[in-house]
C-alpha cells in the first residue's frame, strides 16, 4: 500500500515549505496505521486565506479563512460515535485545501515549528478523507488518538497538549 500526495501551489509562499517531504513522510506513515487501497492518492491545494475563505463560504457557509478543508471522494463515515469509518476502496481519496497565512499564524501562536504544524494539518485533512471526524467527543478521541500516534512516530509532539485545536 502506498499513499501519494499531489500538491498544487496556488500561492508562491508555499514553495519555501517542504510540502513534498511532508507528503512523503505521511505517505509512508499512514498506511502503517490504516488499511488503504493500493497506490492511493490525495490532491492538496496549497492556497492563501482569501482562497480558502471563499471555499469555506461556498462549501460550509462560513465566510472566514480556516487552516484546512477536505473533500472526500467517498463518504466513509459510519455515523456511530467512536466507530471506525468504512475502509476506503477507491484509490483517489479526495482533495484537501490548506491556507498559508492561517497555518503560519497558528504555528507561531502555539510556538510550533511550521513544518510540524503543516504535517499535523495535512494528516488531519487526510483522516477526514478517510472518514474520520471530530464533531462528537467519541469521534474526536479516535481521530486525535490516531493523529497523536502517527505524529509521535514522526518525532512530532502531541499538538493537542500544546493547543487544544480542532479543525
PDB file of C-alpha atoms in Angstrom, residues 21 34 69 83 98 107 120 123 134 141 153 157 160:
ATOM      1  CA  UNK A  21       8.789  15.939   2.048  1.00  0.00           C
ATOM      2  CA  UNK A  34      -4.713   2.329   8.468  1.00  0.00           C
ATOM      3  CA  UNK A  69     -10.595  21.794   4.340  1.00  0.00           C
ATOM      4  CA  UNK A  83     -16.759   3.774  15.462  1.00  0.00           C
ATOM      5  CA  UNK A  98      -4.629  24.317   3.193  1.00  0.00           C
ATOM      6  CA  UNK A 107       2.093  27.665  14.370  1.00  0.00           C
ATOM      7  CA  UNK A 120      -0.379  17.711  11.571  1.00  0.00           C
ATOM      8  CA  UNK A 123      -2.572  14.368   8.404  1.00  0.00           C
ATOM      9  CA  UNK A 134     -14.274  15.215  15.441  1.00  0.00           C
ATOM     10  CA  UNK A 141     -10.982  10.856  20.727  1.00  0.00           C
ATOM     11  CA  UNK A 153       6.159   8.095  15.104  1.00  0.00           C
ATOM     12  CA  UNK A 157       4.890  16.218  19.804  1.00  0.00           C
ATOM     13  CA  UNK A 160      -3.384  18.710  21.491  1.00  0.00           C
TER      14      UNK A 160
END
